[in-house]
mmCIF file of C-alpha atoms and ligand atoms in Angstrom:
data_model
loop_
_atom_site.group_PDB
_atom_site.id
_atom_site.type_symbol
_atom_site.label_atom_id
_atom_site.label_comp_id
_atom_site.label_asym_id
_atom_site.label_seq_id
_atom_site.Cartn_x
_atom_site.Cartn_y
_atom_site.Cartn_z
ATOM 1 C CA UNK A 577 18.568 -18.067 14.799
ATOM 2 C CA UNK A 578 17.217 -19.672 11.628
ATOM 3 C CA UNK A 579 16.116 -22.859 13.386
ATOM 4 C CA UNK A 580 14.297 -20.876 16.081
ATOM 5 C CA UNK A 581 12.691 -18.711 13.417
ATOM 6 C CA UNK A 582 11.195 -21.744 11.701
ATOM 7 C CA UNK A 583 10.200 -23.378 14.971
ATOM 8 C CA UNK A 584 8.766 -20.550 17.039
ATOM 9 C CA UNK A 585 7.605 -17.937 14.581
ATOM 10 C CA UNK A 586 4.471 -18.680 12.562
ATOM 11 C CA UNK A 587 5.263 -18.855 8.869
ATOM 12 C CA UNK A 588 3.353 -17.485 5.895
ATOM 13 C CA UNK A 589 4.959 -19.721 3.289
ATOM 14 C CA UNK A 590 7.080 -22.826 3.006
ATOM 15 C CA UNK A 591 9.869 -20.892 1.297
ATOM 16 C CA UNK A 592 10.484 -17.546 3.027
ATOM 17 C CA UNK A 593 13.522 -15.591 1.857
ATOM 18 C CA UNK A 594 14.804 -15.944 5.453
ATOM 19 C CA UNK A 595 17.405 -13.202 5.254
ATOM 20 C CA UNK A 596 18.855 -12.799 8.757
ATOM 21 C CA UNK A 597 18.810 -9.080 9.500
ATOM 22 C CA UNK A 598 21.451 -7.170 11.389
ATOM 23 C CA UNK A 599 20.497 -3.545 10.628
ATOM 24 C CA UNK A 600 19.250 -1.297 7.828
ATOM 25 C CA UNK A 601 19.993 2.230 6.661
ATOM 26 C CA UNK A 602 18.864 4.252 3.647
ATOM 27 C CA UNK A 603 18.445 1.941 0.654
ATOM 28 C CA UNK A 604 20.327 -0.968 2.216
ATOM 29 C CA UNK A 605 19.581 -3.865 4.543
ATOM 30 C CA UNK A 606 22.603 -5.543 6.188
ATOM 31 C CA UNK A 607 22.522 -9.220 7.106
ATOM 32 C CA UNK A 608 24.163 -10.849 10.122
ATOM 33 C CA UNK A 609 27.114 -11.890 7.930
ATOM 34 C CA UNK A 610 27.783 -8.216 7.242
ATOM 35 C CA UNK A 611 26.554 -8.300 3.643
ATOM 36 C CA UNK A 612 24.708 -5.274 2.212
ATOM 37 C CA UNK A 613 21.503 -5.843 0.228
ATOM 38 C CA UNK A 614 20.219 -3.082 -2.014
ATOM 39 C CA UNK A 615 16.495 -2.737 -1.349
ATOM 40 C CA UNK A 616 14.273 -2.364 -4.424
ATOM 41 C CA UNK A 617 11.167 -3.386 -2.447
ATOM 42 C CA UNK A 618 11.096 -1.072 0.595
ATOM 43 C CA UNK A 619 9.215 -3.499 2.814
ATOM 44 C CA UNK A 620 6.591 -3.771 0.052
ATOM 45 C CA UNK A 621 6.148 -0.012 -0.400
ATOM 46 C CA UNK A 622 6.161 0.712 3.341
ATOM 47 C CA UNK A 623 9.515 2.483 3.611
ATOM 48 C CA UNK A 624 8.854 5.619 1.643
ATOM 49 C CA UNK A 625 11.868 7.339 3.228
ATOM 50 C CA UNK A 626 14.151 4.316 3.234
ATOM 51 C CA UNK A 627 15.422 2.542 6.304
ATOM 52 C CA UNK A 628 15.741 4.451 9.574
ATOM 53 C CA UNK A 629 15.363 7.919 8.110
ATOM 54 C CA UNK A 630 16.884 10.319 10.688
ATOM 55 C CA UNK A 631 13.853 12.610 10.744
ATOM 56 C CA UNK A 632 11.548 9.692 11.547
ATOM 57 C CA UNK A 633 13.968 8.187 14.076
ATOM 58 C CA UNK A 634 14.306 11.559 15.858
ATOM 59 C CA UNK A 635 10.544 12.066 15.944
ATOM 60 C CA UNK A 636 10.064 8.620 17.491
ATOM 61 C CA UNK A 637 12.860 9.150 20.015
ATOM 62 C CA UNK A 638 11.481 12.562 21.032
ATOM 63 C CA UNK A 639 8.005 11.137 21.494
ATOM 64 C CA UNK A 640 9.014 8.081 23.551
ATOM 65 C CA UNK A 641 10.722 10.444 26.011
ATOM 66 C CA UNK A 642 7.391 12.238 26.552
ATOM 67 C CA UNK A 643 4.704 9.546 26.548
ATOM 68 C CA UNK A 644 3.790 6.386 24.668
ATOM 69 C CA UNK A 645 0.379 4.757 24.956
ATOM 70 C CA UNK A 646 -1.807 6.672 27.438
ATOM 71 C CA UNK A 647 -5.411 5.819 26.567
ATOM 72 C CA UNK A 648 -7.596 4.107 23.974
ATOM 73 C CA UNK A 649 -8.230 5.976 20.723
ATOM 74 C CA UNK A 650 -10.648 8.855 20.889
ATOM 75 C CA UNK A 651 -10.559 9.872 24.555
ATOM 76 C CA UNK A 652 -7.503 12.061 25.172
ATOM 77 C CA UNK A 653 -6.061 14.908 23.134
ATOM 78 C CA UNK A 654 -2.597 13.843 22.018
ATOM 79 C CA UNK A 655 -0.585 16.349 20.041
ATOM 80 C CA UNK A 656 1.111 14.042 17.478
ATOM 81 C CA UNK A 657 -2.202 12.660 16.161
ATOM 82 C CA UNK A 658 -3.853 16.096 16.126
ATOM 83 C CA UNK A 659 -0.928 17.722 14.295
ATOM 84 C CA UNK A 660 -0.756 14.845 11.832
ATOM 85 C CA UNK A 661 -4.439 14.681 10.939
ATOM 86 C CA UNK A 662 -4.529 18.478 10.590
ATOM 87 C CA UNK A 663 -1.548 18.494 8.217
ATOM 88 C CA UNK A 664 -3.024 15.627 6.206
ATOM 89 C CA UNK A 665 -6.352 17.455 5.855
ATOM 90 C CA UNK A 666 -4.524 20.542 4.540
ATOM 91 C CA UNK A 667 -3.042 18.393 1.748
ATOM 92 C CA UNK A 668 -6.271 16.638 0.740
ATOM 93 C CA UNK A 669 -9.142 17.943 -1.358
ATOM 94 C CA UNK A 670 -12.596 18.492 0.168
ATOM 95 C CA UNK A 671 -14.453 16.652 1.578
ATOM 96 C CA UNK A 672 -11.541 14.552 2.887
ATOM 97 C CA UNK A 673 -10.807 16.295 6.148
ATOM 98 C CA UNK A 674 -11.221 13.911 9.082
ATOM 99 C CA UNK A 675 -8.906 10.972 9.665
ATOM 100 C CA UNK A 676 -9.429 7.870 11.742
ATOM 101 C CA UNK A 677 -6.017 6.390 12.624
ATOM 102 C CA UNK A 678 -5.736 2.628 13.050
ATOM 103 C CA UNK A 679 -2.930 0.070 13.172
ATOM 104 C CA UNK A 680 -2.684 -1.492 9.722
ATOM 105 C CA UNK A 681 -3.971 -1.281 6.178
ATOM 106 C CA UNK A 682 -6.455 -4.096 6.516
ATOM 107 C CA UNK A 683 -7.881 -2.570 9.672
ATOM 108 C CA UNK A 684 -8.339 0.716 7.811
ATOM 109 C CA UNK A 685 -10.284 -1.178 5.126
ATOM 110 C CA UNK A 686 -12.485 -2.729 7.812
ATOM 111 C CA UNK A 687 -13.196 0.746 9.180
ATOM 112 C CA UNK A 688 -13.999 2.072 5.710
ATOM 113 C CA UNK A 689 -16.419 -0.802 5.018
ATOM 114 C CA UNK A 690 -18.204 -0.199 8.306
ATOM 115 C CA UNK A 691 -18.370 3.525 7.661
ATOM 116 C CA UNK A 692 -19.877 3.035 4.184
ATOM 117 C CA UNK A 693 -22.522 0.644 5.536
ATOM 118 C CA UNK A 694 -23.316 2.760 8.566
ATOM 119 C CA UNK A 695 -23.501 6.039 6.617
ATOM 120 C CA UNK A 696 -25.614 4.791 3.713
ATOM 121 C CA UNK A 697 -27.730 2.309 5.662
ATOM 122 C CA UNK A 698 -27.113 -0.160 2.819
ATOM 123 C CA UNK A 699 -25.155 -3.385 2.898
ATOM 124 C CA UNK A 700 -23.816 -4.244 -0.565
ATOM 125 C CA UNK A 701 -20.099 -3.789 -1.106
ATOM 126 C CA UNK A 702 -18.570 -4.029 -4.564
ATOM 127 C CA UNK A 703 -14.907 -4.508 -5.243
ATOM 128 C CA UNK A 704 -12.755 -5.471 -8.218
ATOM 129 C CA UNK A 705 -11.614 -8.783 -9.613
ATOM 130 C CA UNK A 706 -7.996 -9.426 -8.591
ATOM 131 C CA UNK A 707 -8.231 -6.809 -5.862
ATOM 132 C CA UNK A 708 -6.166 -7.064 -2.709
ATOM 133 C CA UNK A 709 -7.178 -5.082 0.361
ATOM 134 C CA UNK A 710 -5.713 -7.073 3.240
ATOM 135 C CA UNK A 711 -6.262 -10.294 5.127
ATOM 136 C CA UNK A 712 -8.782 -9.825 7.906
ATOM 137 C CA UNK A 713 -12.288 -11.180 7.309
ATOM 138 C CA UNK A 714 -13.795 -8.037 5.741
ATOM 139 C CA UNK A 715 -10.783 -7.368 3.531
ATOM 140 C CA UNK A 716 -10.617 -11.032 2.590
ATOM 141 C CA UNK A 717 -14.294 -10.926 1.618
ATOM 142 C CA UNK A 718 -13.589 -8.177 -0.920
ATOM 143 C CA UNK A 719 -10.422 -9.816 -2.232
ATOM 144 C CA UNK A 720 -11.063 -10.596 -5.872
ATOM 145 C CA UNK A 721 -9.164 -13.864 -5.955
ATOM 146 C CA UNK A 722 -11.175 -16.930 -5.010
ATOM 147 C CA UNK A 723 -8.283 -19.347 -4.653
ATOM 148 C CA UNK A 724 -6.871 -17.428 -1.685
ATOM 149 C CA UNK A 725 -10.124 -17.092 0.214
ATOM 150 C CA UNK A 726 -12.358 -20.089 -0.338
ATOM 151 C CA UNK A 727 -10.831 -21.995 2.600
ATOM 152 C CA UNK A 728 -11.987 -19.260 4.956
ATOM 153 C CA UNK A 729 -15.642 -19.102 3.922
ATOM 154 C CA UNK A 730 -18.247 -18.117 4.953
ATOM 155 C CA UNK A 731 -17.045 -14.532 4.620
ATOM 156 C CA UNK A 732 -19.124 -11.370 4.952
ATOM 157 C CA UNK A 733 -22.289 -11.459 2.841
ATOM 158 C CA UNK A 734 -23.526 -9.079 0.149
ATOM 159 C CA UNK A 735 -20.203 -8.613 -1.611
ATOM 160 C CA UNK A 736 -20.017 -8.433 -5.403
ATOM 161 C CA UNK A 737 -17.273 -7.932 -7.950
ATOM 162 C CA UNK A 738 -16.734 -5.744 -10.977
ATOM 163 C CA UNK A 739 -13.918 -5.885 -13.505
ATOM 164 C CA UNK A 740 -11.364 -3.111 -13.013
ATOM 165 C CA UNK A 741 -11.458 -0.786 -16.045
ATOM 166 C CA UNK A 742 -14.759 -2.219 -17.312
ATOM 167 C CA UNK A 743 -17.251 0.546 -18.016
ATOM 168 C CA UNK A 744 -19.959 -2.022 -18.640
ATOM 169 C CA UNK A 745 -19.670 -3.377 -15.082
ATOM 170 C CA UNK A 746 -20.398 0.038 -13.585
ATOM 171 C CA UNK A 747 -24.079 -0.755 -14.079
ATOM 172 C CA UNK A 748 -23.696 -3.193 -11.173
ATOM 173 C CA UNK A 749 -23.403 -0.148 -8.911
ATOM 174 C CA UNK A 750 -26.992 0.557 -7.913
ATOM 175 C CA UNK A 751 -29.065 2.171 -5.193
ATOM 176 C CA UNK A 752 -28.449 -0.983 -3.144
ATOM 177 C CA UNK A 753 -24.699 -0.373 -3.086
ATOM 178 C CA UNK A 754 -23.188 0.982 0.120
ATOM 179 C CA UNK A 755 -19.648 1.254 -1.190
ATOM 180 C CA UNK A 756 -17.380 0.508 -4.115
ATOM 181 C CA UNK A 757 -13.833 -0.308 -3.011
ATOM 182 C CA UNK A 758 -11.054 -0.013 -5.551
ATOM 183 C CA UNK A 759 -7.296 0.247 -5.439
ATOM 184 C CA UNK A 760 -6.452 3.434 -7.324
ATOM 185 C CA UNK A 761 -3.739 1.407 -9.028
ATOM 186 C CA UNK A 762 -4.240 -2.338 -8.648
ATOM 187 C CA UNK A 763 -1.221 -3.713 -6.819
ATOM 188 C CA UNK A 764 -1.360 -7.487 -6.392
ATOM 189 C CA UNK A 765 -3.092 -7.811 -9.778
ATOM 190 C CA UNK A 766 0.058 -6.587 -11.526
ATOM 191 C CA UNK A 767 0.260 -2.785 -11.130
ATOM 192 C CA UNK A 768 -2.737 -2.113 -13.352
ATOM 193 C CA UNK A 769 -3.477 1.551 -14.017
ATOM 194 C CA UNK A 770 -7.016 2.890 -14.466
ATOM 195 C CA UNK A 771 -7.605 3.646 -18.155
ATOM 196 C CA UNK A 772 -9.819 5.906 -20.273
ATOM 197 C CA UNK A 773 -11.145 8.029 -17.426
ATOM 198 C CA UNK A 774 -12.295 4.884 -15.595
ATOM 199 C CA UNK A 775 -12.095 6.275 -12.068
ATOM 200 C CA UNK A 776 -13.954 9.421 -13.064
ATOM 201 C CA UNK A 777 -16.723 7.248 -14.484
ATOM 202 C CA UNK A 778 -16.826 5.169 -11.294
ATOM 203 C CA UNK A 779 -17.046 8.412 -9.340
ATOM 204 C CA UNK A 780 -19.955 9.626 -11.463
ATOM 205 C CA UNK A 781 -21.863 6.358 -11.158
ATOM 206 C CA UNK A 782 -21.313 6.218 -7.376
ATOM 207 C CA UNK A 783 -22.545 9.795 -7.015
ATOM 208 C CA UNK A 784 -25.618 9.065 -9.138
ATOM 209 C CA UNK A 785 -26.464 5.968 -7.070
ATOM 210 C CA UNK A 786 -25.572 7.419 -3.666
ATOM 211 C CA UNK A 787 -22.858 4.771 -3.171
ATOM 212 C CA UNK A 788 -19.633 5.636 -1.365
ATOM 213 C CA UNK A 789 -16.463 5.440 -3.426
ATOM 214 C CA UNK A 790 -13.656 4.013 -1.314
ATOM 215 C CA UNK A 791 -10.170 4.279 -2.805
ATOM 216 C CA UNK A 792 -7.409 2.125 -1.360
ATOM 217 C CA UNK A 793 -4.150 4.088 -1.673
ATOM 218 C CA UNK A 794 -2.229 1.830 0.674
ATOM 219 C CA UNK A 795 0.366 1.076 -2.009
ATOM 220 C CA UNK A 796 0.465 4.099 -4.314
ATOM 221 C CA UNK A 797 -0.012 6.654 -1.543
ATOM 222 C CA UNK A 798 2.426 9.106 -0.074
ATOM 223 C CA UNK A 799 4.242 10.246 -3.173
ATOM 224 C CA UNK A 800 5.091 6.955 -4.827
ATOM 225 C CA UNK A 801 3.388 7.752 -8.146
ATOM 226 C CA UNK A 802 4.483 11.363 -8.596
ATOM 227 C CA UNK A 803 1.579 12.869 -6.637
ATOM 228 C CA UNK A 804 0.975 12.641 -2.903
ATOM 229 C CA UNK A 805 -1.965 10.333 -3.732
ATOM 230 C CA UNK A 806 -2.485 8.535 -7.022
ATOM 231 C CA UNK A 807 -6.154 9.580 -7.305
ATOM 232 C CA UNK A 808 -4.867 13.113 -8.027
ATOM 233 C CA UNK A 809 -3.776 11.847 -11.471
ATOM 234 C CA UNK A 810 -7.304 10.766 -12.348
ATOM 235 C CA UNK A 811 -9.638 13.674 -11.635
ATOM 236 C CA UNK A 812 -11.531 11.694 -9.023
ATOM 237 C CA UNK A 813 -11.953 12.300 -5.284
ATOM 238 C CA UNK A 814 -13.198 9.376 -3.180
ATOM 239 C CA UNK A 815 -15.715 9.614 -0.351
ATOM 240 C CA UNK A 816 -13.420 7.521 1.781
ATOM 241 C CA UNK A 817 -9.661 7.357 1.304
ATOM 242 C CA UNK A 818 -7.785 4.410 2.788
ATOM 243 C CA UNK A 819 -4.077 4.792 3.522
ATOM 244 C CA UNK A 820 -1.277 2.888 5.232
ATOM 245 C CA UNK A 821 2.104 1.357 4.416
ATOM 246 C CA UNK A 822 4.351 4.323 3.451
ATOM 247 C CA UNK A 823 2.690 6.814 5.784
ATOM 248 C CA UNK A 824 4.820 6.241 8.891
ATOM 249 C CA UNK A 825 8.317 5.662 7.511
ATOM 250 C CA UNK A 826 8.227 1.952 8.393
ATOM 251 C CA UNK A 827 6.039 1.901 11.502
ATOM 252 C CA UNK A 828 2.761 -0.071 11.574
ATOM 253 C CA UNK A 829 -0.217 2.094 10.708
ATOM 254 C CA UNK A 830 -3.324 2.593 8.604
ATOM 255 C CA UNK A 831 -6.076 5.179 8.396
ATOM 256 C CA UNK A 832 -9.309 6.043 6.649
ATOM 257 C CA UNK A 833 -10.229 9.583 5.780
ATOM 258 C CA UNK A 834 -13.685 11.005 5.002
ATOM 259 C CA UNK A 835 -15.768 14.118 5.528
ATOM 260 C CA UNK A 836 -16.320 15.272 9.087
ATOM 261 C CA UNK A 837 -20.050 14.755 8.596
ATOM 262 C CA UNK A 838 -19.632 11.146 7.491
ATOM 263 C CA UNK A 839 -17.201 10.288 10.291
ATOM 264 C CA UNK A 840 -19.697 11.586 12.845
ATOM 265 C CA UNK A 841 -21.907 8.612 11.997
ATOM 266 C CA UNK A 842 -19.500 6.316 13.883
ATOM 267 C CA UNK A 843 -20.303 8.087 17.147
ATOM 268 C CA UNK A 844 -23.989 7.187 17.601
ATOM 269 C CA UNK A 845 -26.340 4.267 16.846
ATOM 270 C CA UNK A 846 -24.528 2.328 18.015
ATOM 271 C CA UNK A 847 -22.391 4.440 20.314
ATOM 272 C CA UNK A 848 -18.687 3.706 20.009
ATOM 273 C CA UNK A 849 -19.350 2.482 16.453
ATOM 274 C CA UNK A 850 -15.659 1.908 15.798
ATOM 275 C CA UNK A 851 -13.053 1.693 18.520
ATOM 276 C CA UNK A 852 -9.425 0.657 18.854
ATOM 277 C CA UNK A 853 -6.890 0.566 21.659
ATOM 278 C CA UNK A 854 -3.733 1.543 19.830
ATOM 279 C CA UNK A 855 -5.054 3.520 16.833
ATOM 280 C CA UNK A 856 -3.617 7.050 16.884
ATOM 281 C CA UNK A 857 -0.724 5.865 19.047
ATOM 282 C CA UNK A 858 1.440 8.939 19.718
ATOM 283 C CA UNK A 859 4.745 7.328 18.759
ATOM 284 C CA UNK A 860 3.334 6.117 15.458
ATOM 285 C CA UNK A 861 1.593 9.456 14.854
ATOM 286 C CA UNK A 862 4.898 11.262 15.443
ATOM 287 C CA UNK A 863 6.487 8.999 12.821
ATOM 288 C CA UNK A 864 3.585 9.751 10.448
ATOM 289 C CA UNK A 865 4.009 13.490 10.943
ATOM 290 C CA UNK A 866 7.772 13.419 10.347
ATOM 291 C CA UNK A 867 7.300 11.231 7.261
ATOM 292 C CA UNK A 868 4.645 13.461 5.736
ATOM 293 C CA UNK A 869 6.638 16.602 6.466
ATOM 294 C CA UNK A 870 9.744 15.128 4.851
ATOM 295 C CA UNK A 871 7.846 13.894 1.792
ATOM 296 C CA UNK A 872 6.089 17.210 1.203
ATOM 297 C CA UNK A 873 8.994 19.529 2.086
ATOM 298 C CA UNK A 874 11.494 17.695 -0.148
ATOM 299 C CA UNK A 875 11.484 17.062 -3.889
ATOM 300 C CA UNK A 876 10.848 13.340 -3.432
ATOM 301 C CA UNK A 877 7.399 13.309 -5.040
ATOM 302 C CA UNK A 878 8.473 14.962 -8.277
ATOM 303 C CA UNK A 879 11.724 12.975 -8.309
ATOM 304 C CA UNK A 880 9.801 9.702 -8.229
ATOM 305 C CA UNK A 881 8.794 10.319 -11.850
ATOM 306 C CA UNK A 882 12.396 11.113 -12.849
ATOM 307 C CA UNK A 883 13.505 7.919 -11.133
ATOM 308 C CA UNK A 884 10.781 5.971 -12.952
ATOM 309 C CA UNK A 885 12.170 7.311 -16.239
ATOM 310 C CA UNK A 886 15.651 6.120 -15.267
ATOM 311 C CA UNK A 887 14.353 2.624 -14.398
ATOM 312 C CA UNK A 888 12.512 2.446 -17.719
ATOM 313 C CA UNK A 889 15.578 3.614 -19.630
ATOM 314 C CA UNK A 890 17.930 1.164 -17.949
ATOM 315 C CA UNK A 891 15.664 -1.876 -17.822
ATOM 316 C CA UNK A 892 15.457 -2.637 -21.501
ATOM 317 C CA UNK A 893 15.978 -6.289 -22.267
ATOM 318 C CA UNK A 894 14.359 -8.816 -24.603
ATOM 319 C CA UNK A 895 13.228 -10.916 -21.617
ATOM 320 C CA UNK A 896 11.313 -7.985 -20.111
ATOM 321 C CA UNK A 897 8.010 -7.936 -21.989
ATOM 322 C CA UNK A 898 6.590 -4.859 -20.363
ATOM 323 C CA UNK A 899 7.141 -2.504 -17.448
ATOM 324 C CA UNK A 900 3.838 -1.725 -15.747
ATOM 325 C CA UNK A 901 3.004 0.827 -13.108
ATOM 326 C CA UNK A 902 3.700 4.447 -12.330
ATOM 327 C CA UNK A 903 6.454 6.314 -10.515
ATOM 328 C CA UNK A 904 8.255 4.032 -8.096
ATOM 329 C CA UNK A 905 5.560 1.372 -8.228
ATOM 330 C CA UNK A 906 6.836 -0.693 -11.145
ATOM 331 C CA UNK A 907 6.412 -4.285 -12.235
ATOM 332 C CA UNK A 908 8.639 -6.022 -14.760
ATOM 333 C CA UNK A 909 6.475 -8.448 -16.694
ATOM 334 C CA UNK A 910 8.332 -11.551 -17.824
ATOM 335 C CA UNK A 911 7.181 -14.218 -20.226
ATOM 336 C CA UNK A 912 6.791 -16.989 -17.664
ATOM 337 C CA UNK A 913 6.537 -17.262 -13.873
ATOM 338 C CA UNK A 914 9.710 -19.400 -13.850
ATOM 339 C CA UNK A 915 11.692 -16.510 -15.333
ATOM 340 C CA UNK A 916 10.331 -13.992 -12.820
ATOM 341 C CA UNK A 917 11.082 -16.413 -10.020
ATOM 342 C CA UNK A 918 14.610 -17.084 -11.157
ATOM 343 C CA UNK A 919 15.421 -13.406 -11.559
ATOM 344 C CA UNK A 920 14.143 -12.631 -8.051
ATOM 345 C CA UNK A 921 16.148 -15.466 -6.474
ATOM 346 C CA UNK A 922 19.331 -14.885 -8.483
ATOM 347 C CA UNK A 923 19.233 -11.152 -7.735
ATOM 348 C CA UNK A 924 18.811 -11.988 -4.041
ATOM 349 C CA UNK A 925 22.033 -14.033 -4.250
ATOM 350 C CA UNK A 926 23.772 -10.994 -5.764
ATOM 351 C CA UNK A 927 22.552 -8.683 -3.000
ATOM 352 C CA UNK A 928 19.577 -7.058 -4.720
ATOM 353 C CA UNK A 929 16.143 -7.338 -3.120
ATOM 354 C CA UNK A 930 13.209 -7.822 -5.525
ATOM 355 C CA UNK A 931 9.850 -9.428 -4.795
ATOM 356 C CA UNK A 932 6.792 -11.123 -6.277
ATOM 357 C CA UNK A 933 3.302 -9.732 -6.803
ATOM 358 C CA UNK A 934 0.418 -11.595 -5.183
ATOM 359 C CA UNK A 935 -1.722 -12.489 -8.196
ATOM 360 C CA UNK A 936 0.525 -11.882 -11.226
ATOM 361 C CA UNK A 937 3.087 -14.684 -11.359
ATOM 362 C CA UNK A 938 4.935 -13.163 -14.324
ATOM 363 C CA UNK A 939 5.739 -9.973 -12.421
ATOM 364 C CA UNK A 940 8.784 -8.750 -10.556
ATOM 365 C CA UNK A 941 8.090 -5.989 -8.069
ATOM 366 C CA UNK A 942 10.200 -2.834 -8.019
ATOM 367 C CA UNK A 943 9.016 -0.442 -5.317
ATOM 368 C CA UNK A 944 12.147 1.057 -3.775
ATOM 369 C CA UNK A 945 12.269 3.803 -1.152
ATOM 370 C CA UNK A 946 11.460 7.214 -2.666
ATOM 371 C CA UNK A 947 14.854 8.282 -1.313
ATOM 372 C CA UNK A 948 16.790 5.874 -3.531
ATOM 373 C CA UNK A 949 19.419 7.728 -5.574
ATOM 374 C CA UNK A 950 20.299 7.428 -9.258
ATOM 375 C CA UNK A 951 23.539 5.603 -8.539
ATOM 376 C CA UNK A 952 21.707 2.950 -6.520
ATOM 377 C CA UNK A 953 19.082 2.608 -9.260
ATOM 378 C CA UNK A 954 21.828 2.130 -11.861
ATOM 379 C CA UNK A 955 23.633 -0.405 -9.700
ATOM 380 C CA UNK A 956 20.490 -2.476 -9.085
ATOM 381 C CA UNK A 957 19.380 -2.344 -12.725
ATOM 382 C CA UNK A 958 22.851 -3.481 -13.835
ATOM 383 C CA UNK A 959 22.473 -6.506 -11.538
ATOM 384 C CA UNK A 960 19.054 -7.323 -13.017
ATOM 385 C CA UNK A 961 20.464 -7.108 -16.548
ATOM 386 C CA UNK A 962 23.441 -9.277 -15.558
ATOM 387 C CA UNK A 963 21.047 -11.946 -14.248
ATOM 388 C CA UNK A 964 18.846 -11.690 -17.352
ATOM 389 C CA UNK A 965 21.867 -12.051 -19.630
ATOM 390 C CA UNK A 966 22.883 -15.127 -17.640
ATOM 391 C CA UNK A 967 19.412 -16.647 -18.198
ATOM 392 C CA UNK A 968 19.566 -16.117 -21.939
ATOM 393 C CA UNK A 969 22.722 -18.163 -22.427
HETATM 394 C C1 PLP B 1391 -3.647 -2.262 -1.734
HETATM 395 C C2 PLP B 1391 -3.509 -2.837 -0.361
HETATM 396 N N1 PLP B 1391 -4.538 -2.721 0.501
HETATM 397 C C3 PLP B 1391 -4.460 -3.208 1.751
HETATM 398 C C4 PLP B 1391 -3.328 -3.827 2.206
HETATM 399 C C5 PLP B 1391 -3.280 -4.383 3.606
HETATM 400 O O1 PLP B 1391 -2.399 -3.660 4.401
HETATM 401 P P1 PLP B 1391 -1.763 -4.345 5.692
HETATM 402 O O2 PLP B 1391 -0.867 -5.431 5.239
HETATM 403 O O3 PLP B 1391 -1.049 -3.207 6.382
HETATM 404 O O4 PLP B 1391 -2.901 -4.855 6.507
HETATM 405 C C6 PLP B 1391 -2.237 -3.974 1.343
HETATM 406 C C7 PLP B 1391 -1.014 -4.675 1.788
HETATM 407 O O5 PLP B 1391 -0.224 -5.153 1.019
HETATM 408 C C8 PLP B 1391 -2.328 -3.465 0.033
HETATM 409 O O6 PLP B 1391 -1.316 -3.588 -0.823
#
């Protein structure tokens, strides 16, 4: 299968991990040789409930028996999407009440950018240095990392950058600005938390200038940081919330949420201002509903902070300079990229899945399923320490 994989499937890098998958359950992925791999990455924060959670699997199976795709988004009333968006609205603060369901995180960002421009009638978009919001042209344009995007220029015009956590740079938000897009917690940059009331200050400046604040919660969302959404930690409600990854228990999805009034602007001038064939797909929406119900009806959100404490307690080692992040979105910061790299690859050999961060070469990603248990955390951390001790000698 490996040869065919390299020949027929387009690659993203010259050195993929190339684990050959047989099946996955809970916190483990099993390869075709029958070996179990403990998953500390959760499909890069997408598997909030672990692999093949029974509630999600049942919801999908029930829905495929009834109907799958029946019509493009926005024409027919389909119960899974209605029930899901209603439940989500009940869990969000005003004015976040109306959800537009799409197929991926980057597509949700595209929708949010269009909505901000259409609603304000302005064009400038500001985002943060080292930001990652996806890989389609709009998302790429607001990526704050030149090296990864210059080959694809020209990108969308009227995009500027501010430094995350810089109060001084907030003056760049003006009456020309349609929207300011920020990750609530910067992911690819190295799990950077907002500091000193930063997001509240961004909120205030956006309000004063009439600019839309767009928060990308694609990574921290759905309970990973000890709240359903990370912005709840920071006394700041966005105008547009962008979500994805962990919202459908491992199925492909994204969404942007705003006030009903703002969303109405996508209906006219031009008509059909944003359309999609598969957005709101009933099977995916059923998975979203089951995932959200499980996350909110269980103790998983509060437990994510207890599990963070266990990781921090266990992962003490002279080679780990710092542990960044919040809840189950943690990054071990090593002294050099070579060390991070070696730990990731050696742990993979020992059956523990870790991963890199996009723009912070010293980091090792730990973003396990929220359902991971203490025994699995201890087992994985012991493997990391074993590898680190091996490096020291
Ligand atoms: C913060 C953030 N925004 C947007 C995206 C893009 O999501 P997707 O890969 O589903 O398009 C990602 C994906 O890693 C992300 O981490």
